[in-house]
Short mmCIF file of C-alpha atoms (C1' of nucleotides) in Angstrom, two decimals:
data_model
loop_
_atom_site.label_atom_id
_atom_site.label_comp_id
_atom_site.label_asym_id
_atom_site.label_seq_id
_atom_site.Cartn_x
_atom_site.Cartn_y
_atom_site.Cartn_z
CA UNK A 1 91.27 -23.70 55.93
CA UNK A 2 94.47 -25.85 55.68
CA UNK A 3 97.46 -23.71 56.40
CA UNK A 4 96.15 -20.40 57.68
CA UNK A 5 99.30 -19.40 58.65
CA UNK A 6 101.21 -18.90 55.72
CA UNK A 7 100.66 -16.59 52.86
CA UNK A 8 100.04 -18.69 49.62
CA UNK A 9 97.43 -21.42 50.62
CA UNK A 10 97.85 -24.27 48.44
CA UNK A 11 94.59 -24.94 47.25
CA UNK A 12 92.38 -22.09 47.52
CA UNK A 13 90.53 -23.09 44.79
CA UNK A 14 89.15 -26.96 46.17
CA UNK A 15 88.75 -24.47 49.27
CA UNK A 16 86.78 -22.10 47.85
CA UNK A 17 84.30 -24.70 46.27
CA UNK A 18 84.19 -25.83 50.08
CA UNK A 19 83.18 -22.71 51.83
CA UNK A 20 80.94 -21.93 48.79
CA UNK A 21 79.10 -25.19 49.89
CA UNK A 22 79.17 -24.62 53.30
CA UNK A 23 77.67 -21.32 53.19
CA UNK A 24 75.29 -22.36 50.36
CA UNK A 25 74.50 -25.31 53.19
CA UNK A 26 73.59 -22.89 56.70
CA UNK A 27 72.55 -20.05 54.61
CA UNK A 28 70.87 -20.21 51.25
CA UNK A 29 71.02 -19.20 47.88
CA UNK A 30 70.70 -15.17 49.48
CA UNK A 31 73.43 -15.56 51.44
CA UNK A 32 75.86 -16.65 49.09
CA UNK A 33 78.65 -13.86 48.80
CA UNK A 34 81.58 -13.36 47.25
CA UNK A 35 82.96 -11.76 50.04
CA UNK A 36 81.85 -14.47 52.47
CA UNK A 37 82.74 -17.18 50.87
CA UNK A 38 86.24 -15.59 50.90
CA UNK A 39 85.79 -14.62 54.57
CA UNK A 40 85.03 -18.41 55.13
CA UNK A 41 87.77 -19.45 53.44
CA UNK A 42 90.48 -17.23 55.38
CA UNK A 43 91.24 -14.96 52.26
CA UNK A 44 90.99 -11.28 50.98
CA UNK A 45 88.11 -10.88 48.91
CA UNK A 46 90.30 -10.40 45.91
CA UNK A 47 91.84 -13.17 46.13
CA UNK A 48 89.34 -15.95 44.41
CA UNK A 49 89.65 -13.48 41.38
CA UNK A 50 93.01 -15.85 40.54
CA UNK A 51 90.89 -18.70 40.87
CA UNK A 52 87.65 -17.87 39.40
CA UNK A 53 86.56 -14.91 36.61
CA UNK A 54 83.57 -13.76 38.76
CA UNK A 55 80.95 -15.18 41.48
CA UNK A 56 79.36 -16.81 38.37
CA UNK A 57 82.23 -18.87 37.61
CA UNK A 58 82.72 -19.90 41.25
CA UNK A 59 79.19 -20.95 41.42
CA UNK A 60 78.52 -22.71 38.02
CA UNK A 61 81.83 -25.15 39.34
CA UNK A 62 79.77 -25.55 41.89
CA UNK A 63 76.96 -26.36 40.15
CA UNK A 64 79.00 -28.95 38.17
CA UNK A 65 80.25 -30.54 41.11
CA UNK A 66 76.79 -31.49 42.03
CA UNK A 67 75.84 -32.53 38.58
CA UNK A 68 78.62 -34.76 38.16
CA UNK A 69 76.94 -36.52 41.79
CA UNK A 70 73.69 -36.83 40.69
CA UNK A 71 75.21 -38.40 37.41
CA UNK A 72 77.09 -40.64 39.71
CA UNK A 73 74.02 -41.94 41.61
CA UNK A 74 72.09 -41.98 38.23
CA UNK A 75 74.72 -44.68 36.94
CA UNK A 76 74.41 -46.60 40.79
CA UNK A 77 70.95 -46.77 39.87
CA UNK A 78 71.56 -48.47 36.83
CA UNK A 79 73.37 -51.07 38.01
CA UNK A 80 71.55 -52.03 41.01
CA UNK A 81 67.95 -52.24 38.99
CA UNK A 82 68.03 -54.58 36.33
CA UNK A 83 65.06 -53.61 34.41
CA UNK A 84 64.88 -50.67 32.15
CA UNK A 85 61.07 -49.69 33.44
CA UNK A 86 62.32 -50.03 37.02
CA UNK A 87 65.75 -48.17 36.48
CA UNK A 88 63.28 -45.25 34.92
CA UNK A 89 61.16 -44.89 38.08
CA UNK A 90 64.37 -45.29 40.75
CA UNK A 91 65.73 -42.65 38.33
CA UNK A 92 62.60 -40.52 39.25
CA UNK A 93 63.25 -41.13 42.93
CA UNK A 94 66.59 -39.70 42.75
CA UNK A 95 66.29 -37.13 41.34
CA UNK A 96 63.79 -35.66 43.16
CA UNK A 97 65.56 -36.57 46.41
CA UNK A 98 68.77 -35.42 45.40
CA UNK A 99 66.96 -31.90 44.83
CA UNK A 100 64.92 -32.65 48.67
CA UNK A 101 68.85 -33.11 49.87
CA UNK A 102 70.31 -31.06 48.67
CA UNK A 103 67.83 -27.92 47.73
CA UNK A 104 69.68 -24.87 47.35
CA UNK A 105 72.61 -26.56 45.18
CA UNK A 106 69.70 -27.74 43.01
CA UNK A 107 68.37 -24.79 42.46
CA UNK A 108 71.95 -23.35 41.76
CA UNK A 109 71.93 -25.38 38.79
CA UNK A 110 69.41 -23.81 36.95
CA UNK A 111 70.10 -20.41 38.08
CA UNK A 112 69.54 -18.55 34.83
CA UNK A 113 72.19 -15.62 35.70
CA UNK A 114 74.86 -18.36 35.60
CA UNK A 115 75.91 -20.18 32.51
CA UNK A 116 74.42 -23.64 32.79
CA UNK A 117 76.17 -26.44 33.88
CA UNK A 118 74.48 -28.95 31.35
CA UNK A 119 76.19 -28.44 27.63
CA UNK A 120 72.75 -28.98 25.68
CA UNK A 121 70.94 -32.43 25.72
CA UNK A 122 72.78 -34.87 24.27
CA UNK A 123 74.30 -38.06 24.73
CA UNK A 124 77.07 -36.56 26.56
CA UNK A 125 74.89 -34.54 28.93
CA UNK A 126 75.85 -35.67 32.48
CA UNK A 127 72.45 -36.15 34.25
CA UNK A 128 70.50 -36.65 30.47
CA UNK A 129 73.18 -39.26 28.86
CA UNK A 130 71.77 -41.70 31.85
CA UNK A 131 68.43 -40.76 30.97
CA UNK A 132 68.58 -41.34 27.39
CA UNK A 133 70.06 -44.49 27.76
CA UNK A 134 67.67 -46.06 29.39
CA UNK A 135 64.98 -44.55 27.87
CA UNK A 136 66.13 -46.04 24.74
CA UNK A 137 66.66 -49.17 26.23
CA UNK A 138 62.90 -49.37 27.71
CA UNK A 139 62.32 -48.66 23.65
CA UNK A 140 64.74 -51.37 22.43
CA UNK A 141 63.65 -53.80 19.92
CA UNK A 142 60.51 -51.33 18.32
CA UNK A 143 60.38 -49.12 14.96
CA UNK A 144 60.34 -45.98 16.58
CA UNK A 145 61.15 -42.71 15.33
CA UNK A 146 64.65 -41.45 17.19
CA UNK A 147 63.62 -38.16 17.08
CA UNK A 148 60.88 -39.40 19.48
CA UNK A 149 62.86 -41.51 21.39
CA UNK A 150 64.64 -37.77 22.67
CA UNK A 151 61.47 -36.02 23.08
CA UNK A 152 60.13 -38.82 25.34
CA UNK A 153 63.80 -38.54 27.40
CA UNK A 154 63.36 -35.42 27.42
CA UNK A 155 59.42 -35.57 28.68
CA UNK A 156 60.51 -37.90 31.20
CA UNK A 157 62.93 -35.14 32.98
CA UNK A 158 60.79 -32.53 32.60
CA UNK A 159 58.32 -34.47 33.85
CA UNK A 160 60.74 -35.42 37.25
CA UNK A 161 62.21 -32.26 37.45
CA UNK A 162 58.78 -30.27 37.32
CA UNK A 163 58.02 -32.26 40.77
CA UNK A 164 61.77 -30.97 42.15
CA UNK A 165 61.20 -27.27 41.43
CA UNK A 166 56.99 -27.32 42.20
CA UNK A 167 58.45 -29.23 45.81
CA UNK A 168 61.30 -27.10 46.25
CA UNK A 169 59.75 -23.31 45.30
CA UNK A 170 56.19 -24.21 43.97
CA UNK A 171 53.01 -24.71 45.35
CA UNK A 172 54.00 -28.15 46.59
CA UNK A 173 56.51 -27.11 48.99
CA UNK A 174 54.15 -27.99 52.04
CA UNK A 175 54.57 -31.53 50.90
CA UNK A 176 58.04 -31.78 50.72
CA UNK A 177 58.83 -32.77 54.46
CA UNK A 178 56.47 -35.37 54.23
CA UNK A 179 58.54 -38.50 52.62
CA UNK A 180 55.71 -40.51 52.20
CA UNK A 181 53.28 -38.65 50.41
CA UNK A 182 56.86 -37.45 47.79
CA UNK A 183 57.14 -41.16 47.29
CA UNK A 184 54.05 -41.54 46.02
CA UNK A 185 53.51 -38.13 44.00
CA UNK A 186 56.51 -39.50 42.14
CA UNK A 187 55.59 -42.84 41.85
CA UNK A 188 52.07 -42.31 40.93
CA UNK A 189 54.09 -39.67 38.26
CA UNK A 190 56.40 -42.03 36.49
CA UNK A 191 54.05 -44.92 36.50
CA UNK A 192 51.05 -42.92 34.61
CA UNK A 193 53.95 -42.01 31.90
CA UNK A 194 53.88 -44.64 28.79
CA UNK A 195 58.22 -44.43 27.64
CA UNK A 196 57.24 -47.56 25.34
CA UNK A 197 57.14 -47.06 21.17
CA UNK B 1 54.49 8.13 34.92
CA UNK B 2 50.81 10.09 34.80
CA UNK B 3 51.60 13.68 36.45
CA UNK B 4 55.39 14.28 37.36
CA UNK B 5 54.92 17.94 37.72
CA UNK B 6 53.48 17.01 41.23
CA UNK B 7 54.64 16.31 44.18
CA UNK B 8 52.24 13.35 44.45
CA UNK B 9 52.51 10.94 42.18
CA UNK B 10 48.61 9.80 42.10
CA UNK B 11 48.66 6.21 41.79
CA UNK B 12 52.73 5.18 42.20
CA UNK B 13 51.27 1.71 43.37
CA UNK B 14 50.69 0.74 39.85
CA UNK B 15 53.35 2.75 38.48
CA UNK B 16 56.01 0.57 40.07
CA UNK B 17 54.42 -2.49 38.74
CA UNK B 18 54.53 -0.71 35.57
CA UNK B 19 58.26 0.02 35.83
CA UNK B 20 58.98 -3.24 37.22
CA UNK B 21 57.42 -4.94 34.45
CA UNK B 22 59.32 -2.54 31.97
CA UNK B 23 62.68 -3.06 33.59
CA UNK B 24 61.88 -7.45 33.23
CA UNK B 25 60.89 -7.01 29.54
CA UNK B 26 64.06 -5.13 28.31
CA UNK B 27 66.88 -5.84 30.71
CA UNK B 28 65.88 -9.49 32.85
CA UNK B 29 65.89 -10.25 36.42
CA UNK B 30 69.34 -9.38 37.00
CA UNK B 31 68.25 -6.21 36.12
CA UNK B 32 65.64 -5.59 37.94
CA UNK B 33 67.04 -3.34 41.16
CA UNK B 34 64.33 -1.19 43.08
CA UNK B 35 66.11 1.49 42.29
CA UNK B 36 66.12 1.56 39.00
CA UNK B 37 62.21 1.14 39.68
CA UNK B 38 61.89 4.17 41.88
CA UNK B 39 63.73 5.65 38.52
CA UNK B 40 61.82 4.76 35.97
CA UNK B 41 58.47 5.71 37.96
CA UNK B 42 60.18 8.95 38.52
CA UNK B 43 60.55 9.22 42.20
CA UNK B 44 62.87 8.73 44.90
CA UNK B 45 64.57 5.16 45.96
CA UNK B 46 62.78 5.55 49.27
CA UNK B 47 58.83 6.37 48.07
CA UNK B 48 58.05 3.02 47.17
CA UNK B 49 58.45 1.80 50.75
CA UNK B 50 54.82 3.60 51.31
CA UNK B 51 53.45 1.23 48.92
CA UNK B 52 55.69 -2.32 49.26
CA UNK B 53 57.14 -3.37 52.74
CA UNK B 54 60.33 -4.24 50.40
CA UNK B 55 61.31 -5.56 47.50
CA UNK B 56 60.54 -8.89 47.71
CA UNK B 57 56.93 -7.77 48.28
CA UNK B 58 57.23 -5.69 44.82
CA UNK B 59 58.17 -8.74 43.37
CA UNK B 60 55.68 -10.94 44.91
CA UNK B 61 53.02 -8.75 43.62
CA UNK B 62 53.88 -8.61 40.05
CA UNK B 63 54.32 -12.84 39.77
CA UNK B 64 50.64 -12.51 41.12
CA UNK B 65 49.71 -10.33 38.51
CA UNK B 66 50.89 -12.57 35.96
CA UNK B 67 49.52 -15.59 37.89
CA UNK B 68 45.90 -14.12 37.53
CA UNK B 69 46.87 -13.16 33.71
CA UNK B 70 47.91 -17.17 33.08
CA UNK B 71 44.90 -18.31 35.06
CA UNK B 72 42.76 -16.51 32.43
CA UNK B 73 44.41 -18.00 29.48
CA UNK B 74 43.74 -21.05 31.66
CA UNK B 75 40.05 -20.29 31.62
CA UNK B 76 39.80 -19.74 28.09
CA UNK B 77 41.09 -22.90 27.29
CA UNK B 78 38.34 -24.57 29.10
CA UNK B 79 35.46 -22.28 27.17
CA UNK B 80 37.19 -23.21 23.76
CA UNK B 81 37.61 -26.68 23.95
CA UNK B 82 35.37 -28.83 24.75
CA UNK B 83 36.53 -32.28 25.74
CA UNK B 84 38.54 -32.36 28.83
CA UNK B 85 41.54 -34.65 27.39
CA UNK B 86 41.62 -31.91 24.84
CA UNK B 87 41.45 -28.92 27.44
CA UNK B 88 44.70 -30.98 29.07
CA UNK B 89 46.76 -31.16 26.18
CA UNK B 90 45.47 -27.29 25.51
CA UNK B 91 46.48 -26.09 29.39
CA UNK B 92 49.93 -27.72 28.40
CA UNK B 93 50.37 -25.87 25.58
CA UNK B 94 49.23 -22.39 26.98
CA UNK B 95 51.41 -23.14 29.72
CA UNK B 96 54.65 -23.42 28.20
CA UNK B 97 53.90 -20.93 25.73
CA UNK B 98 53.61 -18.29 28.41
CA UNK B 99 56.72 -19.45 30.08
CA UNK B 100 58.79 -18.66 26.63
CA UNK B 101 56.48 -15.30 26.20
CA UNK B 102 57.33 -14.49 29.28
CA UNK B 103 60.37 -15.94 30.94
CA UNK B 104 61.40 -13.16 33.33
CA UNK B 105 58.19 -12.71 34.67
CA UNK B 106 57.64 -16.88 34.74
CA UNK B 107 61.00 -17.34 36.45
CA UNK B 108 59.99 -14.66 39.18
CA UNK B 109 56.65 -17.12 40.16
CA UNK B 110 59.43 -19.57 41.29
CA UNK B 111 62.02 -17.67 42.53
CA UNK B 112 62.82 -19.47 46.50
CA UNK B 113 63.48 -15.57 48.01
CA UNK B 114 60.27 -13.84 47.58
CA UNK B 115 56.70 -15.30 49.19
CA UNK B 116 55.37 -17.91 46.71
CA UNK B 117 52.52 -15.78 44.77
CA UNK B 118 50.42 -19.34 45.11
CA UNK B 119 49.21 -20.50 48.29
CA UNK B 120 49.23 -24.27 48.26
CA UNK B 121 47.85 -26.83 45.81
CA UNK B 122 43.53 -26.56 46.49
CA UNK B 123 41.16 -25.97 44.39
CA UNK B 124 41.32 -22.03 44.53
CA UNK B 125 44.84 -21.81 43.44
CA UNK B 126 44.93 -19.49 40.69
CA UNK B 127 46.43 -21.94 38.19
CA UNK B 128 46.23 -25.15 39.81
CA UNK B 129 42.42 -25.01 40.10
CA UNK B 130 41.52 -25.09 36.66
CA UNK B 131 43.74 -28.05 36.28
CA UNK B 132 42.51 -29.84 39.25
CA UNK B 133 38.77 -29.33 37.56
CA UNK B 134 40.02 -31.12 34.51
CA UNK B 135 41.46 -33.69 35.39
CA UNK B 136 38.78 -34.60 37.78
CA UNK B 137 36.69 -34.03 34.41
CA UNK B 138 38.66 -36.41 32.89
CA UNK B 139 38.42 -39.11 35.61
CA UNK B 140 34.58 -38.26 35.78
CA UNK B 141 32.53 -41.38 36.50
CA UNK B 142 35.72 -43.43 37.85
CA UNK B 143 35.86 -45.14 41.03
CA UNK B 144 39.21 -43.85 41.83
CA UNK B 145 40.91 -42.47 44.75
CA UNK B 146 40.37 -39.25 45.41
CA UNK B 147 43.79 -38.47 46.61
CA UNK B 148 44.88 -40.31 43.39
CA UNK B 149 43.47 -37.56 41.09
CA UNK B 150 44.66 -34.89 43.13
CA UNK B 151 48.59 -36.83 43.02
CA UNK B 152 47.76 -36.94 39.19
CA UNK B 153 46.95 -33.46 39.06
CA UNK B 154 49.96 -32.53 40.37
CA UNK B 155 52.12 -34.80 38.34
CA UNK B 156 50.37 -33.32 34.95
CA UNK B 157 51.46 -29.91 36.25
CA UNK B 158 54.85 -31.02 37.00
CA UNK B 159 55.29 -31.98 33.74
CA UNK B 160 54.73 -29.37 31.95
CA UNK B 161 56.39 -26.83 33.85
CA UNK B 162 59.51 -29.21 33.72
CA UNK B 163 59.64 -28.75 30.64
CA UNK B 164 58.65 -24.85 30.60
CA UNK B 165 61.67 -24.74 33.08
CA UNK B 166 63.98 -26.53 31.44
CA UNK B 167 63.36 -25.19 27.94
CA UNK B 168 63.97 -21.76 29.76
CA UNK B 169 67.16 -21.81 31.88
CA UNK B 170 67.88 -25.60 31.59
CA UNK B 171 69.84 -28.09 28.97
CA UNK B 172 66.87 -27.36 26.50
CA UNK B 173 67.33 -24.28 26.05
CA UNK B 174 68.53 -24.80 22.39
CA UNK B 175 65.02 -25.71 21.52
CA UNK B 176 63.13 -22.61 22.92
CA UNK B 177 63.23 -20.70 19.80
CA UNK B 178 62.08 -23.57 17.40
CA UNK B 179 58.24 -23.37 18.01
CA UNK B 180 57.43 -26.15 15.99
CA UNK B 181 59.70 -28.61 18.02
CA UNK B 182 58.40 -27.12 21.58
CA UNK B 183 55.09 -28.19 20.28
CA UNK B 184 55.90 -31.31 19.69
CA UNK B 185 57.64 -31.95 22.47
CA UNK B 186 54.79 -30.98 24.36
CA UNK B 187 52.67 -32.70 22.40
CA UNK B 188 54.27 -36.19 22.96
CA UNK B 189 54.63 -35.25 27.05
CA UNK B 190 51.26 -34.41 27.31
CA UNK B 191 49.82 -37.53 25.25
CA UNK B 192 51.63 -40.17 27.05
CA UNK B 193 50.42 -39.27 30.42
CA UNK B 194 47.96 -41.41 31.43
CA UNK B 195 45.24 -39.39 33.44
CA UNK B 196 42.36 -41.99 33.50
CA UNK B 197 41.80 -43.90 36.52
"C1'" DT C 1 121.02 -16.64 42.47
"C1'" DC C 2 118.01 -13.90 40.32
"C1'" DA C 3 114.26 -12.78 37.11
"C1'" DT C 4 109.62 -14.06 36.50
"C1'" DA C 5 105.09 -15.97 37.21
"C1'" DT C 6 101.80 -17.00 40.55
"C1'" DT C 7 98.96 -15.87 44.30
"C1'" DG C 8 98.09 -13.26 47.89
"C1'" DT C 9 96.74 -8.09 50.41
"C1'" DG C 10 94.71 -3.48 50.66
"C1'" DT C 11 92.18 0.10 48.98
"C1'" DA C 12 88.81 2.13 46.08
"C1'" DC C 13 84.57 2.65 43.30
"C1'" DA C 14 79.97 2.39 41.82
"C1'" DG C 15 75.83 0.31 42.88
"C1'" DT C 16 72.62 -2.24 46.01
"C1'" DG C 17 68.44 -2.61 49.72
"C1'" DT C 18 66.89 -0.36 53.60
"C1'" DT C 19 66.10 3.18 57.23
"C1'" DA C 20 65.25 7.68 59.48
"C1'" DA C 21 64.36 12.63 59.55
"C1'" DG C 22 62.33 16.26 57.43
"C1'" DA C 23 59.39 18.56 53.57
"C1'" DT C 24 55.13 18.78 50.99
"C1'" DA C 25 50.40 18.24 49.51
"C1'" DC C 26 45.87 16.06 50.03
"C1'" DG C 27 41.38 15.28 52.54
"C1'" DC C 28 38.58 15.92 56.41
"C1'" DT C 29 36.40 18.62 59.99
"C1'" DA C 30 35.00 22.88 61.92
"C1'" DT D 1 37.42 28.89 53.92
"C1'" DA D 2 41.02 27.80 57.62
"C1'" DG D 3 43.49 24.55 59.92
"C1'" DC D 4 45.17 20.14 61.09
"C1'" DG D 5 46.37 15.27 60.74
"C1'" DT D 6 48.07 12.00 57.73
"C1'" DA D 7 49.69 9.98 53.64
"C1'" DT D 8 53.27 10.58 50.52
"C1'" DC D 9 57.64 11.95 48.76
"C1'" DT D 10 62.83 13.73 49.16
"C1'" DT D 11 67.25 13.60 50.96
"C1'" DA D 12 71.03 11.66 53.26
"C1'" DA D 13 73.08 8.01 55.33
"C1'" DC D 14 74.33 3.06 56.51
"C1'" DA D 15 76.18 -1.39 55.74
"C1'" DC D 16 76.51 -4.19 52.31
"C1'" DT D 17 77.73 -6.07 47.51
"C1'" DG D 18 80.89 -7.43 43.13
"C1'" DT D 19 84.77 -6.03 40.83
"C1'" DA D 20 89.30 -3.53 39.56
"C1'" DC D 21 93.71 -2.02 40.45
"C1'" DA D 22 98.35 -1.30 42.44
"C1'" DC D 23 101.35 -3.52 45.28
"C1'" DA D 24 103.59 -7.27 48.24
"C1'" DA D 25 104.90 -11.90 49.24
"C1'" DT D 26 105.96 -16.34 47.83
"C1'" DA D 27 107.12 -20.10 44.62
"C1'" DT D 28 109.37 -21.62 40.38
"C1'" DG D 29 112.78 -22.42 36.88
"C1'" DA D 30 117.04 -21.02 34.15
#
DNA sequence: TCATATTGTGTACAGTGTTAAGATACGCTA
DNA sequence: TAGCGTATCTTAACACTGTACACAATATGA
C-alpha cells in the first residue's frame, strides 16, 4: 500500500501483516484468504510465498503480534496496580477485554491448525511469564510447593480465558455486548478464586 | 454404509454423521471436507444437501450429538456422587477428560463459523443445566443473590473449559498426555474456587 | 559493469463448498 | 396392480481456495 507503482514494494511483509489485520478486522476468521490478503495488499498471490512459508505462517505472525500486545498491557497493568491481589483481578479484566476487542485475532491464537504462538508455559511465555509472576508474588513469603505455585498460574488463565472463549463462541456470547454484566462475571470469577498458599 | 447396491441409501442422515465422525477421529478438523463425507458414506458430493442445508449444519449437528453424549456423563456424575461439592469437582474432571478423549469433536462445539450447538446459558442447556443444579445445590440454604449463583455458575464452567482449551490447542498442551498432572491440575482449579455464598 | 540474489508476475493444478438439471426408486392412491 | 408425485441420488459445472513452478524485473555487491 506504500508505493504501488513500482515493482518491488519495500516492505511487503509489515504490509502483509496489515491487510491480514484489516481483513481479519471487516471480515472474520472465514474470510481470511490468502489470496485476499494479497489482493489487499496490491500483490500477486504468489508473491507472500517470499515472505511467508504458507497462510499458517502468515497468520501465526499475526497471532504473535497480538500476543506480544496483550503482554504489553499485562506489564501496564502491573505497574499501575500496586497490589499483587489487585494486579491478578485487572489482569482478569484484560484479558477478557482484549479478547471482547479484539475477537477474531483472539481466536486466531488458539487456532489449532496453526502452530501456536505461545512456546509452552514457562517463565518466558509472553502472556503466562506476567501471570506467573504475580501469582507468585500474591504467594510470596509462604512454604508452598512450586509445582503448585504453576498449577494455580495456570488455573488462574484457564480460569480467565474459559470466560473469553465461552463469551466469544460459547453459550455466553449473548452477554458479551453487555459491559456491565462482563465486569461482573469476571469479577465475581477472580474474586471466588483463593491464589494464596 | 448399510446397502450400497441401491440406489437409495436408506438412512444417509446418520450415515454422514457416521462418516463425519470417522473422518474427525483419524484425520482432525482440517480434514474434515464434505466431500470426503459424501465419500466415505458412498454417495455423491451433492446427496447430502437433501439431508443438511450445508456444511456448517453437518457440523452443527454432530457437536450436538456429542453435547447430549457429555451431558450424560454429566448426569452420571450426579447419580454417583453424592455430595454436591463432590459432584463439582467430578463435572470438572469428566469435563476435561472428554475434551482430551475427544478434541476434534470438543473443538467443533466452539468453533465461531457454525451455529453454536447450545442455545444460551438456562437451565435446559444440555451441559450447563446440570451445572447450574449443582451449584445451586451447593449454595442450598444461602441467602445469596440469585444472579450471583448463576455468575458463579458460569465462572465454574469457565474454568474448566479454560483449561480443557488450553490443555488442547493452547500453551499447555505439553501436559495433555500426562494424565496424572491434568488431574491435578484440575484438582487444585476446581478446589480453590469458592462456590459458597 | 555485470553476475547474482531477491522479490515480484502469470499460469496451472488439485481440491473445496455449493448449485442446478436430470435420473431413479419409493410410497401412496386408485 | 398401475400410475403418479415426491424424495433421493448422480452428474456436471461454477467460483473459489492454497500452493507450485517457470519466468521477469529489480536491487545488490564484487
Amino acid at each position: 500500500m506504500e508505493r504501488p507503482e513500482r515493482y518491488h514494494h519495500g516492505n511487503l511483509r509489515q504490509a502483509l501483516l496489515d491487510a491480514a489485520e484489516e481483513v481479519l478486522i471487516d471480515g472474520g476468521i472465514e474470510a481470511l484468504s490468502w489470496r485476499e490478503i494479497a489482493r489487499r495488499a496490491g500483490v500477486s498471490p504468489g508473491a507472500p510465498y517470499h515472505h511467508f512459508a504458507d497462510k499458517a505462517a502468515l497468520l501465526t505472525a499475526l497471532a504473535q503480534q497480538h500476543l506480544a500486545e496483550l503482554d504489553h498491557r499485562f506489564r501496564e497493568v502491573c505497574t499501575t496496580h500496586p497490589e499483587p491481589h489487585e494486579q491478578l483481578r485487572a489482569l482478569g479484566m484484560v484479558y477478557v477485554a482484549y479478547a471482547l476487542e479484539h475477537p477474531a485475532a483472539f481466536r486466531l491464537m488458539f487456532r489449532p491448525e496453526m502452530g501456536s504462538p505461545f512456546g509452552g508455559a514457562s517463565a518466558e511465555t509472553p502472556v503466562f511469564g506476567v501471570l506467573l509472576q504475580v501469582v507468585r508474588a500474591c504467594r510470596a513469603g509462604a512454604t508452598g510447593d512450586p509445582a503448585e505455585t504453576e498449577r494455580v498460574a495456570c488455573a488462574a488463565w484457564g480460569l480467565v480465558h474459559g470466560l473469553a472463549a465461552l463469551l466469544l463462541d460459547g453459550p455466553l456470547a449473548a452477554l458479551a455486548t453487555d459491559r456491565e454484566r462482563v465486569r461482573a462475571l469476571v469479577a465475581t470469577s477472580t474474586d471466588r478464586f483463593n491464589v494464596d498458599a
